[in-house]
Short mmCIF file of C-alpha atoms and ligand atoms in Angstrom, two decimals:
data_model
loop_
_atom_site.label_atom_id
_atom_site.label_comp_id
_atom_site.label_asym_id
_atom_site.label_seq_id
_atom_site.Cartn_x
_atom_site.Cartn_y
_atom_site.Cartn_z
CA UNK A 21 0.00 0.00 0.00
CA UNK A 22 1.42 3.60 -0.99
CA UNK A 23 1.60 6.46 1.82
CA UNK A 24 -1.54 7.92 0.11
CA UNK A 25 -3.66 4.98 0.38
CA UNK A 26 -2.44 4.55 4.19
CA UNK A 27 -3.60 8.11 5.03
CA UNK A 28 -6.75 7.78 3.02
CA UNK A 29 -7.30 4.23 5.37
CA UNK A 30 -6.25 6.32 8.33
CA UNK A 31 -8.56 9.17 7.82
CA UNK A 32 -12.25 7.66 7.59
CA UNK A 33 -12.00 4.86 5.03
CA UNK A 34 -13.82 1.85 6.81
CA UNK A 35 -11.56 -0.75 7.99
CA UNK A 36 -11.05 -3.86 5.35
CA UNK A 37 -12.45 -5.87 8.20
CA UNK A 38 -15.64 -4.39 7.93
CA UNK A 39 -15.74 -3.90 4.42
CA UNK A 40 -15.20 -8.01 4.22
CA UNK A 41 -18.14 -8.33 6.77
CA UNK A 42 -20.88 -6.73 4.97
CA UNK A 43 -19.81 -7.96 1.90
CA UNK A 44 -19.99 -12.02 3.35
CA UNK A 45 -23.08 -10.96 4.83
CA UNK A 46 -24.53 -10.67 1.52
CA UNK A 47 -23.02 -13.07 -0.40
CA UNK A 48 -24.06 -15.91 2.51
CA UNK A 49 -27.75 -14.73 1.81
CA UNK A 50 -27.47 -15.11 -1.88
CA UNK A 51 -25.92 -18.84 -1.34
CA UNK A 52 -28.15 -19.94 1.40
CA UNK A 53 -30.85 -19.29 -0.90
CA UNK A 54 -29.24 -20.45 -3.86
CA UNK A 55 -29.87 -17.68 -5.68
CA UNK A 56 -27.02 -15.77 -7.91
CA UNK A 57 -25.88 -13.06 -6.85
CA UNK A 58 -27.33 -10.77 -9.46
CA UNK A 59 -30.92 -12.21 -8.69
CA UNK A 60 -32.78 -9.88 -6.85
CA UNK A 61 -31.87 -6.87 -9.40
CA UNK A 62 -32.82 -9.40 -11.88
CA UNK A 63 -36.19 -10.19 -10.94
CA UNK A 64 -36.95 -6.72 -9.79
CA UNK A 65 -36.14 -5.31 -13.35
CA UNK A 66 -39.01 -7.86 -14.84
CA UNK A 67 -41.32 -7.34 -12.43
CA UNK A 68 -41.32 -3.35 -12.56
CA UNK A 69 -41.42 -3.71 -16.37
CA UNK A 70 -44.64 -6.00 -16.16
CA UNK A 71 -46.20 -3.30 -13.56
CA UNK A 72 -45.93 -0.62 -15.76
CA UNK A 73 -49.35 -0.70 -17.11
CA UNK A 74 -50.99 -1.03 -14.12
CA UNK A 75 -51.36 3.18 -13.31
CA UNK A 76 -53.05 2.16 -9.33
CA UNK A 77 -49.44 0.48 -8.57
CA UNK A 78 -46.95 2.86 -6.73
CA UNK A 79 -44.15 1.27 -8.76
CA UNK A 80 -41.36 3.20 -6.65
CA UNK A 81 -42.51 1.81 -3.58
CA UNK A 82 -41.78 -1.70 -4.95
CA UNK A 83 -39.20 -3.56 -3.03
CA UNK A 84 -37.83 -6.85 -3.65
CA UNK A 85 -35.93 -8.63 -1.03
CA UNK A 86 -34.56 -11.84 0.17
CA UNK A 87 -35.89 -12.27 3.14
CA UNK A 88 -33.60 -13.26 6.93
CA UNK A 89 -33.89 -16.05 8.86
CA UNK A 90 -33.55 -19.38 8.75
CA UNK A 91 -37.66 -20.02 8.57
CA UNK A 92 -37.81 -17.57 5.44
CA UNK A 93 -35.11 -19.94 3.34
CA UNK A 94 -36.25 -20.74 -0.28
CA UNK A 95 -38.51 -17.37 -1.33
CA UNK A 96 -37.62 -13.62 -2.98
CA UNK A 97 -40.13 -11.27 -1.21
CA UNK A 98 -41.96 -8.75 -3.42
CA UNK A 99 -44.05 -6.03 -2.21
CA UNK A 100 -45.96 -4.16 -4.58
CA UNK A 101 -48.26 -1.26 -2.96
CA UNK A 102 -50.94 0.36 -4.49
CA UNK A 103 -51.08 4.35 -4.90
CA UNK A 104 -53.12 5.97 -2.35
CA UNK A 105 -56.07 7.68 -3.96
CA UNK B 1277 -20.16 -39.57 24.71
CA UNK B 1278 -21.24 -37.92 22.29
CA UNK B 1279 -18.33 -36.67 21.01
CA UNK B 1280 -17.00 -39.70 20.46
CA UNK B 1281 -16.88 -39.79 16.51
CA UNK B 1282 -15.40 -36.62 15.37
CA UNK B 1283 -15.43 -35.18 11.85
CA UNK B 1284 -13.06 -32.23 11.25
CA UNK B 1285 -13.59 -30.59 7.65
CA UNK B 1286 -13.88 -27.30 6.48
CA UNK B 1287 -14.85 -27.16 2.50
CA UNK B 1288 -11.52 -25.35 1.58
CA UNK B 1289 -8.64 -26.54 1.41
CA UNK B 1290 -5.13 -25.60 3.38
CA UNK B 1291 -6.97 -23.80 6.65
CA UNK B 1292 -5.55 -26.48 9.04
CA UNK B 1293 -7.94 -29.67 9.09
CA UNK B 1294 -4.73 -32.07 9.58
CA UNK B 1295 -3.23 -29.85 12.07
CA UNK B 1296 -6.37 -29.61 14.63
CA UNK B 1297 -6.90 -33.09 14.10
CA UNK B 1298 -3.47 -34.17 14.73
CA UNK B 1299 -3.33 -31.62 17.34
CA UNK B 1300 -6.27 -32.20 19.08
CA UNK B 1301 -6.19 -36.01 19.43
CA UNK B 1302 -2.77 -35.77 20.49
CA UNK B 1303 -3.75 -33.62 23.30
CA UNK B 1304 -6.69 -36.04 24.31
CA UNK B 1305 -4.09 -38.66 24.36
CA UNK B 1306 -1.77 -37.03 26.95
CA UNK B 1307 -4.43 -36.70 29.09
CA UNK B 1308 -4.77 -40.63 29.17
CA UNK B 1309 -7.75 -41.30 26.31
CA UNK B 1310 -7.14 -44.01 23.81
CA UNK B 1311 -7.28 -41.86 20.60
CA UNK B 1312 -7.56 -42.86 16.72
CA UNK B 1313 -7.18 -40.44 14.06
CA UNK B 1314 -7.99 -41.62 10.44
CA UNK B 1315 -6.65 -40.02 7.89
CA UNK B 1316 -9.68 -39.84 5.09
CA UNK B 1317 -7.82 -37.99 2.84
CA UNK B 1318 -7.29 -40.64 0.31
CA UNK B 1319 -4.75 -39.95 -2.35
CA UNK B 1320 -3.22 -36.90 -0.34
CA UNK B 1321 -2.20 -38.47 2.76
CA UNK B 1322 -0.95 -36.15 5.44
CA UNK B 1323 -1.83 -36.71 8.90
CA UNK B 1324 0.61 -38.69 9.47
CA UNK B 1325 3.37 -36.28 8.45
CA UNK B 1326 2.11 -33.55 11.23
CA UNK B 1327 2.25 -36.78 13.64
CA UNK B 1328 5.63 -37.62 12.62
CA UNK B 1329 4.57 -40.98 11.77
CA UNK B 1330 5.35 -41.38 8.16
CA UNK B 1331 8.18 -43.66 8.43
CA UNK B 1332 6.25 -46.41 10.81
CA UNK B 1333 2.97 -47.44 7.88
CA UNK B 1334 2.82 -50.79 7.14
CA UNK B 1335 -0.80 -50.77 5.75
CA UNK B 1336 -3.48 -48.27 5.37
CA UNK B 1337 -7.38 -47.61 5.28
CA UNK B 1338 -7.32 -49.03 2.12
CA UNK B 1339 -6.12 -52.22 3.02
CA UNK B 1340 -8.50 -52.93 5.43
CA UNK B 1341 -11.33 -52.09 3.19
CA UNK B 1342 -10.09 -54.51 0.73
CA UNK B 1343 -9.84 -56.75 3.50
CA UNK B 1344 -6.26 -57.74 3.63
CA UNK B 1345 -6.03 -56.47 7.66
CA UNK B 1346 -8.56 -55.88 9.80
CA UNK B 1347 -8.67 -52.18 11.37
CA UNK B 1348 -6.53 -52.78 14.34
CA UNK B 1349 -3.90 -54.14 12.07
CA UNK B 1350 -3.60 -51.60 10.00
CA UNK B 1351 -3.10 -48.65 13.06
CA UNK B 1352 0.31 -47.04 13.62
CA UNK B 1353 0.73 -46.56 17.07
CA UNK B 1354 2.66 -43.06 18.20
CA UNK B 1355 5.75 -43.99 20.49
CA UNK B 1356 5.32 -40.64 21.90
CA UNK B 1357 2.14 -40.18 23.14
CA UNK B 1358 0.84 -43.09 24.22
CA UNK B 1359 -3.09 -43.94 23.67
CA UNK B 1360 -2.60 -42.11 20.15
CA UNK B 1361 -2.94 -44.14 17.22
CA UNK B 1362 -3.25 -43.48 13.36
CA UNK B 1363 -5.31 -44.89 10.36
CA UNK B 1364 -3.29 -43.87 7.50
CA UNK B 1365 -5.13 -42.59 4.15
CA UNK B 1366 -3.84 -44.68 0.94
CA UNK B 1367 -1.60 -42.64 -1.17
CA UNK B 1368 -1.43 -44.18 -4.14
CA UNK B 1369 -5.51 -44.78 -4.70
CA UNK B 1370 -8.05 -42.03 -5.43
CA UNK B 1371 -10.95 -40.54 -3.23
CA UNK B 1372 -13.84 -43.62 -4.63
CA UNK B 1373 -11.54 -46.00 -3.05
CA UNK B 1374 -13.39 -45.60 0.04
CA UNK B 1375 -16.72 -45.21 0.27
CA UNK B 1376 -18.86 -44.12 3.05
CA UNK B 1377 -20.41 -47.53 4.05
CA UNK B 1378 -16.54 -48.52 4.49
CA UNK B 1379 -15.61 -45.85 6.79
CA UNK B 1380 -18.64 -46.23 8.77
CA UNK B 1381 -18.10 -50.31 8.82
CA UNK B 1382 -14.31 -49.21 10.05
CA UNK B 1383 -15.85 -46.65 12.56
CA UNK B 1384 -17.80 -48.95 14.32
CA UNK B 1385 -15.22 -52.16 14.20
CA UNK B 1386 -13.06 -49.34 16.22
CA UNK B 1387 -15.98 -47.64 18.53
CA UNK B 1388 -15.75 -49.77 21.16
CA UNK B 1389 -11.84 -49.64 21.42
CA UNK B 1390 -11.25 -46.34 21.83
CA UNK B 1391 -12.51 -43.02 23.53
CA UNK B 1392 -12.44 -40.63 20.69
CA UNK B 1393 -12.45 -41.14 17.07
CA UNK B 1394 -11.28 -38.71 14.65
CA UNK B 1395 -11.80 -38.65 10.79
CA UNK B 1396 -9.40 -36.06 9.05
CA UNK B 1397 -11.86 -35.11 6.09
CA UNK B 1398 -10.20 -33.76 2.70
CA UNK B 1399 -10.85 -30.37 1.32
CA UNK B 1400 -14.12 -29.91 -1.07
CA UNK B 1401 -17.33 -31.03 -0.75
CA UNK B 1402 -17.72 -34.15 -2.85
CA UNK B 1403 -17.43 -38.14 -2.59
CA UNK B 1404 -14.72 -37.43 -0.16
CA UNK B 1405 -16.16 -35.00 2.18
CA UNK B 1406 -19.42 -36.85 2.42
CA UNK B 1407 -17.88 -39.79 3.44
CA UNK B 1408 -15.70 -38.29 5.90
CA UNK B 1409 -18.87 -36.66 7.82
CA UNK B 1410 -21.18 -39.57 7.38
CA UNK B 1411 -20.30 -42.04 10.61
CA UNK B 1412 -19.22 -38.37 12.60
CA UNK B 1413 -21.58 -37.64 15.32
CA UNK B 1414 -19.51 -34.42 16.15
CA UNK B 1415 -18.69 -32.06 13.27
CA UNK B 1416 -15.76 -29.22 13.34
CA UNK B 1417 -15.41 -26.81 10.72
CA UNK B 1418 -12.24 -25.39 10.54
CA UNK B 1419 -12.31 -21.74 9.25
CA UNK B 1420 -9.24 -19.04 8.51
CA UNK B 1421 -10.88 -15.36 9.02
CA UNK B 1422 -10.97 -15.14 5.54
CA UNK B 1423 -14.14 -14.23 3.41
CA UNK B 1424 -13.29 -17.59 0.41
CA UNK B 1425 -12.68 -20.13 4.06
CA UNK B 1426 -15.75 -18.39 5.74
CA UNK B 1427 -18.16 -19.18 2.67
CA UNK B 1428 -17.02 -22.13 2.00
CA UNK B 1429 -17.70 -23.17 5.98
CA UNK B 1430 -21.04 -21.77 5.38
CA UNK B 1431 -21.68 -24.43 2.57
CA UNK B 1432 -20.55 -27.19 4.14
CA UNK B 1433 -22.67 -26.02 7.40
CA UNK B 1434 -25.65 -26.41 5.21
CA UNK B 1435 -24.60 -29.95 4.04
CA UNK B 1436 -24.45 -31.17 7.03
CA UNK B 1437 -27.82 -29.82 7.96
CA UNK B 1438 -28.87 -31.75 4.38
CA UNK B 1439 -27.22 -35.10 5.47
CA UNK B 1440 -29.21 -34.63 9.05
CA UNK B 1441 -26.19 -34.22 10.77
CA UNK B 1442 -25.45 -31.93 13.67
CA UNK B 1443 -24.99 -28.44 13.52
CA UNK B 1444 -21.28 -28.16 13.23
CA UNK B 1445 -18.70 -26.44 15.71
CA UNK B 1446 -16.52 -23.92 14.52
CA UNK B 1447 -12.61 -23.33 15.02
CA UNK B 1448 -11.31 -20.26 13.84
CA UNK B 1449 -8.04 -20.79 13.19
CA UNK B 1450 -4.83 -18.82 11.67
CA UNK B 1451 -6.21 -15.36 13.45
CA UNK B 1452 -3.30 -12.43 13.60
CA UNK B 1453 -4.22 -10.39 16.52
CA UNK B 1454 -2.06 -7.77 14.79
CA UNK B 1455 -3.98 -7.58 11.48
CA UNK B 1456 -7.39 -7.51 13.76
CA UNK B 1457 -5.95 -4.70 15.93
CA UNK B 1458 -5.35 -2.63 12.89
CA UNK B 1459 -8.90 -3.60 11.23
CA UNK B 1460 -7.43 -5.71 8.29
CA UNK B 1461 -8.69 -8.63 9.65
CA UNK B 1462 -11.78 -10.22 10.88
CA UNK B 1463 -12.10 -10.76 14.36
CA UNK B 1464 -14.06 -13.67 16.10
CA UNK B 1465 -17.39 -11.25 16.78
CA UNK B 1466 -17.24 -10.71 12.78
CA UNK B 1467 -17.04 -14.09 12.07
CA UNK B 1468 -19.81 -15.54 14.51
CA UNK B 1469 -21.86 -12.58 13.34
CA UNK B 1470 -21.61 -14.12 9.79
CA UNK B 1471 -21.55 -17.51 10.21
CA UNK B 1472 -23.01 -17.89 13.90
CA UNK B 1473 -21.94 -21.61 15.23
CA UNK B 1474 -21.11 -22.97 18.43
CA UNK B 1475 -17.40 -21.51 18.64
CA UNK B 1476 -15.46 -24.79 19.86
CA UNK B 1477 -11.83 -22.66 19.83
CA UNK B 1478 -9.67 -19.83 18.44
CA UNK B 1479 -6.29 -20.74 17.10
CA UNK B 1480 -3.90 -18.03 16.67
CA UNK B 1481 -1.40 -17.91 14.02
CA UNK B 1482 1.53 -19.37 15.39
CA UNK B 1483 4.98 -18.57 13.13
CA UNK B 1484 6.16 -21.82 14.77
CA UNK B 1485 3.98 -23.99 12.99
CA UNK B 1486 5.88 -24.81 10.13
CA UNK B 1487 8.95 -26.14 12.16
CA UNK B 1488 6.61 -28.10 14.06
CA UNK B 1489 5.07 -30.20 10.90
CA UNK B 1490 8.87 -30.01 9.83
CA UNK B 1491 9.72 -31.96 12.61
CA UNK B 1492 6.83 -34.03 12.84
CA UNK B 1493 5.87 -32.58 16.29
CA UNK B 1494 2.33 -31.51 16.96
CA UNK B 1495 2.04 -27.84 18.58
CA UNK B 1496 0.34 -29.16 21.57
CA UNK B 1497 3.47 -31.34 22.82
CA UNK B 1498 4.99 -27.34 23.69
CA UNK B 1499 4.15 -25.61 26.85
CA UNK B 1500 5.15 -22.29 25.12
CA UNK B 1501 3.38 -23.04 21.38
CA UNK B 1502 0.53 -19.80 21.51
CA UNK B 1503 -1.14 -22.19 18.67
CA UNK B 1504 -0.67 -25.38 21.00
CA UNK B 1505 -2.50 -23.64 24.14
CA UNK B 1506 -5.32 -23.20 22.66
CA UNK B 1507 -5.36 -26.47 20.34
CA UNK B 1508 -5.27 -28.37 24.11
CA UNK B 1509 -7.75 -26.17 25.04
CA UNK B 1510 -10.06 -27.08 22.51
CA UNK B 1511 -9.33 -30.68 23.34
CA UNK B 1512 -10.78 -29.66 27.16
CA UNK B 1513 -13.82 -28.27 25.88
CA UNK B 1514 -14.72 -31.28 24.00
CA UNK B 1515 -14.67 -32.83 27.35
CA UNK B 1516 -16.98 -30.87 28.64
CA UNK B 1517 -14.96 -28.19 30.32
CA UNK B 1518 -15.82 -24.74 30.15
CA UNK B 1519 -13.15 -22.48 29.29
CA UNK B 1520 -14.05 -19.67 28.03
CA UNK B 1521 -12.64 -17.89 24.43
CA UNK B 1522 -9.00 -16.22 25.81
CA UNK B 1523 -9.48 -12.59 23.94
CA UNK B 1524 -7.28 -11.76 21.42
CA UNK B 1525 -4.51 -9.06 22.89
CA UNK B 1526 -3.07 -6.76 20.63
CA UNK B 1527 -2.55 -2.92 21.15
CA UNK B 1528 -0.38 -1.02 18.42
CA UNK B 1529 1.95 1.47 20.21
CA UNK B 1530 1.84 5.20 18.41
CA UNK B 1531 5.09 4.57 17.02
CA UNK B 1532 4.34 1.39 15.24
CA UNK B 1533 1.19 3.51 13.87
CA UNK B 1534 3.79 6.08 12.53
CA UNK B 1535 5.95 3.43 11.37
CA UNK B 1536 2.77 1.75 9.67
CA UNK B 1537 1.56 4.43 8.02
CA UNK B 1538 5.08 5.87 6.52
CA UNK B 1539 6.88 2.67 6.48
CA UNK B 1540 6.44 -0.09 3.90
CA UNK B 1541 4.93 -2.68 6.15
N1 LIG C 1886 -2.39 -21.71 13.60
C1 LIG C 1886 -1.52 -21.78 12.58
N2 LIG C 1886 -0.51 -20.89 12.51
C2 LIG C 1886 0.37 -20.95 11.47
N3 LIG C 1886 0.30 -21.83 10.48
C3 LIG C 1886 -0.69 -22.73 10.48
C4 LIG C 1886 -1.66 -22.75 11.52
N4 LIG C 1886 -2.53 -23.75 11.26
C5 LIG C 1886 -2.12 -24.33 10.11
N5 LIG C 1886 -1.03 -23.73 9.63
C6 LIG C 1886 -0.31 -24.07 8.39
O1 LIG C 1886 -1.22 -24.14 7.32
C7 LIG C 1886 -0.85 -25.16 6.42
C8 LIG C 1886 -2.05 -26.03 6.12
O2 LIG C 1886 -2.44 -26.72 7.29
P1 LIG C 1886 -3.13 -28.15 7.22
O3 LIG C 1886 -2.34 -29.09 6.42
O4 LIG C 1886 -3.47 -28.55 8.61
O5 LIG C 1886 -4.46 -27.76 6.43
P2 LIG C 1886 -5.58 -28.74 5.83
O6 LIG C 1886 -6.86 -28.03 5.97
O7 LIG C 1886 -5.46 -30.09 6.47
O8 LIG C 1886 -5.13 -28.82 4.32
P3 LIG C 1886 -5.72 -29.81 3.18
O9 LIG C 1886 -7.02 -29.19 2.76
O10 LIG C 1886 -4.69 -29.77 2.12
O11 LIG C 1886 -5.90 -31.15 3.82
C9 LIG C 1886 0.29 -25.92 7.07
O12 LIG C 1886 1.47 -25.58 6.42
C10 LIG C 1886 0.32 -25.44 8.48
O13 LIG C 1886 1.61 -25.35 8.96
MG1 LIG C 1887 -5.28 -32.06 5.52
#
């Protein structure tokens, strides 16, 4: 590592330790579902292209999601709302 | 006990499988239990190279599946620690030599003989692996604080839990309490946080370790080994004892900060 990229890490970068964390956390979730790892974006991308016709769905309130916890193995979550009128 | 048939795997490959099984059942031994490790690692024998027992095979696991000795025959009993035996891997066959139904027809030929029995499971998570776990009652996954070792634990955690085994226990091993200090690594709360097993033992990295397998002297025969303390340790809690999780000490002086950050280290 150069003296600019050990200042930068000094001053505010997050440690690599954490960086690794929240990047196994994800992965894990992806593989315990066995699900690759672009699926959610995926999914979400055909989904919000089928809802565009409908005008009573809030289509930027959709949110797609694997869900955590052990009991909610084996689904995607999708949660489409419908606009207030 | 239920610890009595003990699995110790860990998906990838190189984080120290041999070395807490050879390790570990050495340390059992010393303490006056009749020990067996077998070596499952067929093709890429090893165990008995940490044990310092390479010179002293006759025959090995395949032999005694083939039916040329029976089990007992084919042991290599450690001059050194008495109560420790080996069941050497074959070298020269490949992993489909042995097949689970043989290991668990050797497992149970050797149950009654012994106190604790040991099965050194090869990397991956194939023919080899699954027979390895499948006459284990206990299951340790070996895991380096590394994101590739900690996935790969994951997977084999949820084979296990697919071949209606126990949930495995974890050992963390290889951990620099210098690289955690300074944030590069992962420390045992990140770990458990991702992967979150029983934690059966923390094994720090230990520079020693290579002159120990060069010697053919497992860690836990040295009072002063910081890898060895902990190895017997983990031998303890398998015996029930509570002891808990030593925490990793490391504090880096202002100087070594300055010497980090200008330095080339
Ligand atoms: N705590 C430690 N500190 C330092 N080095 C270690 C430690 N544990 C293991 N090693 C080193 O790591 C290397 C691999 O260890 P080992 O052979 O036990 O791994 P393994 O998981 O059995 O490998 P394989 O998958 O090939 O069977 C060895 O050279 C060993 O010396
Ligand atoms: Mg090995």
């Amino acid at each position: 590592m150069g003296f600019v990229d050990k200042l930068r890490e000094a001053f505010g970068r997050p440690p690599a330790k954490e960086v690794a964390k929240k990047r196994l956390q994800l992965i894990l979730r992806y593989d315990r579902a066995g699900l690759p790892p672009n699926a959610v974006e995926a999914v979400k991308e055909a989904i919000l292209k089928a809802l565009e016709d409908f005008p009573f769905i809030d289509t930027k309130g959709v949110n797609i999601h694997i869900p955590e916890g052990d009991s909610e193995q084996g689904k995607i979550e999708i949660e489409v709302p419908v606009k207030n009128k | 006990m239920a610890d009595k048939v003990i699995c110790v795997t860990s998906g990838k490959g190189g984080v120290g499988k041999s070395t807490v099984t050879a390790n570990v059942a050495t340390a059992l031994a010393m303490k006056g239990y009749k020990v067996v490790a077998i070596d499952a690692d067929i093709g890429l024998r090893n165990l008995d190279l940490v044990l310092g027992l390479e010179n002293r095979i006759v025959y090995d696991i395949v032999h005694v599946i083939e039916g040329v000795v029976p089990p007992e025959k084919a042991l290599v009993r450690d001059k050194r620690t008495k109560n420790l035996y080996l069941l050497p891997a074959a070298q020269t066959k490949d992993k489909s030599a042995v097949k689970p139904e043989d290991l668990v027809n050797i497992v149970e030929d050797l149950r009654d003989k012994f106190d604790f029995i040991f099965i050194d499971s090869p990397a991956g998570i194939e023919e080899g692996f699954k027979t390895a776990v499948t006459p284990a009652d206990t299951i340790i996954v070996v895991a380096n604080p590394e994101m590739a070792s900690i996935r790969d634990a994951d997977r084999v955690v949820g084979l296990c839990d697919v071949m209606q085994k126990p949930e495995p226990k974890l050992v963390i091993n290889r951990i620099d309490p210098k690289k955690v200090a300074r944030g590069d690594m992962l420390d045992v709360d990140d770990v458990l946080q991702v992967l979150s097993l029983d934690l059966l033992g923390v094994v720090p990295e230990d520079k020693n370790m290579v002159s120990y397998i060069n010697r053919g002297e497992p860690a836990v025969l040295f009072e002063d080994s910081i890898a060895g303390r902990e190895l017997r340790n983990i031998a303890d809690r398998l015996l029930g004892k509570e002891i808990p999780i030593p925490k990793l000490t490391y504090s880096e002086g202002f100087l070594e900060k300055l010497k980090r950050l200008f330095g080339s280290e």
